[in-house]
CSV table of C-alpha atoms in Angstrom, one decimal:
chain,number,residue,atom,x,y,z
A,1427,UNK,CA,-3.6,13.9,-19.6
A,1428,UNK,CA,-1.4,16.3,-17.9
A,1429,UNK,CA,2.4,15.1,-16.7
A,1430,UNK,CA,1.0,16.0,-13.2
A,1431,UNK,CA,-2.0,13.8,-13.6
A,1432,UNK,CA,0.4,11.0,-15.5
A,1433,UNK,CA,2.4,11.0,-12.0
A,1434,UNK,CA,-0.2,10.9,-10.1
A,1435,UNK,CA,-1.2,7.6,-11.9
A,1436,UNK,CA,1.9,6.2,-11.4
A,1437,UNK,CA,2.2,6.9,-8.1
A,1438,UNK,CA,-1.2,5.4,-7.2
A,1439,UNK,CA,-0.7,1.9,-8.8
A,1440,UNK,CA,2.6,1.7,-7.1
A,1441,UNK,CA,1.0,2.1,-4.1
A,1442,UNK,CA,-1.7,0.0,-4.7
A,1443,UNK,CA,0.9,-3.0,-6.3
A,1444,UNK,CA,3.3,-2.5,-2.9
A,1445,UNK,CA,-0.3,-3.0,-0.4
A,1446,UNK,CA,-1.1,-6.0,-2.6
A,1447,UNK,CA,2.4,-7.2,-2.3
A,1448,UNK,CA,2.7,-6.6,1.1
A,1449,UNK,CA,-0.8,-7.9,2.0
A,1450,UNK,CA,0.2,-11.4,0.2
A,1451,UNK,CA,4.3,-11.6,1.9
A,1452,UNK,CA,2.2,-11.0,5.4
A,1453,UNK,CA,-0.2,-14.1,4.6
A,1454,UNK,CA,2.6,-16.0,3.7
A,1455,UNK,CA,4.3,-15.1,6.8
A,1456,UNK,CA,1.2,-16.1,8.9
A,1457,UNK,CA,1.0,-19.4,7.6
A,1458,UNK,CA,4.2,-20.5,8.5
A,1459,UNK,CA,3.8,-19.1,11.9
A,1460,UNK,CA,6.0,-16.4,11.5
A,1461,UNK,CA,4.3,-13.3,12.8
A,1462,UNK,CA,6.4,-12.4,15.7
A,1463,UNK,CA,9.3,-11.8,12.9
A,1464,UNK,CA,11.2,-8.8,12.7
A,1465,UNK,CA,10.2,-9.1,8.8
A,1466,UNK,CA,6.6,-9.8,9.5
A,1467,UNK,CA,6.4,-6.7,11.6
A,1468,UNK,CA,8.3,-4.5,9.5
A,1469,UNK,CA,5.8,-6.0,6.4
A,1470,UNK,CA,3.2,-4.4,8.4
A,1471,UNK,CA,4.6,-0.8,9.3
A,1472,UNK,CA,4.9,-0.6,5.5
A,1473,UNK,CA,1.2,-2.2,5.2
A,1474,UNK,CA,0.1,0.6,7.3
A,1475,UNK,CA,2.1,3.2,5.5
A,1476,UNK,CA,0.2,2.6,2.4
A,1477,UNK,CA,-2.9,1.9,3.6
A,1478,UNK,CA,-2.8,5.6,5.0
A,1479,UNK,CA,-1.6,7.2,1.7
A,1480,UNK,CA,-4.9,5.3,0.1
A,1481,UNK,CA,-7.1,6.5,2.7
A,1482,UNK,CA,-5.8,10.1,1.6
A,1483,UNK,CA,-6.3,9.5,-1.7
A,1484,UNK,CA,-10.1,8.8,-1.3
A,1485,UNK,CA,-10.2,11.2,1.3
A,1486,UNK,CA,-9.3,13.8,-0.7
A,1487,UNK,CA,-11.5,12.5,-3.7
A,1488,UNK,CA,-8.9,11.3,-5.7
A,1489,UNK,CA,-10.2,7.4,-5.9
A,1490,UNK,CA,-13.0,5.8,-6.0
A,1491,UNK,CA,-12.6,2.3,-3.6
């Protein structure tokens, strides 16, 4: 495997560790009723974020989900 393709690895379960991370601080947030928070919101401009870059990645063919 390439360095390129090692990268790219790396930079992909990042992503996919911050979403689940991000996904489960948001939950945890709703149930304590805390969804009009400054951190709840700014959890879910960064939700967003990533969930774009994976829709690019399987977009461009690059996973399989």
């Amino acid at each position: 495997m390439s360095q390129r393709e090692e990268n790219f690895e790396k930079m992909l379960a990042f992503v996919r560790q911050k979403y689940a991370d991000t996904v489960a601080k948001m939950e945890e947030l709703k149930a304590a009723d805390k969804t009009k928070s400054a951190t709840f919101r700014q959890l879910m401009g960064d939700k967003l974020m990533y969930q774009n870059m994976l829709m690019l990645y399987k977009l461009y063919g690059l996973i399989e989900e």
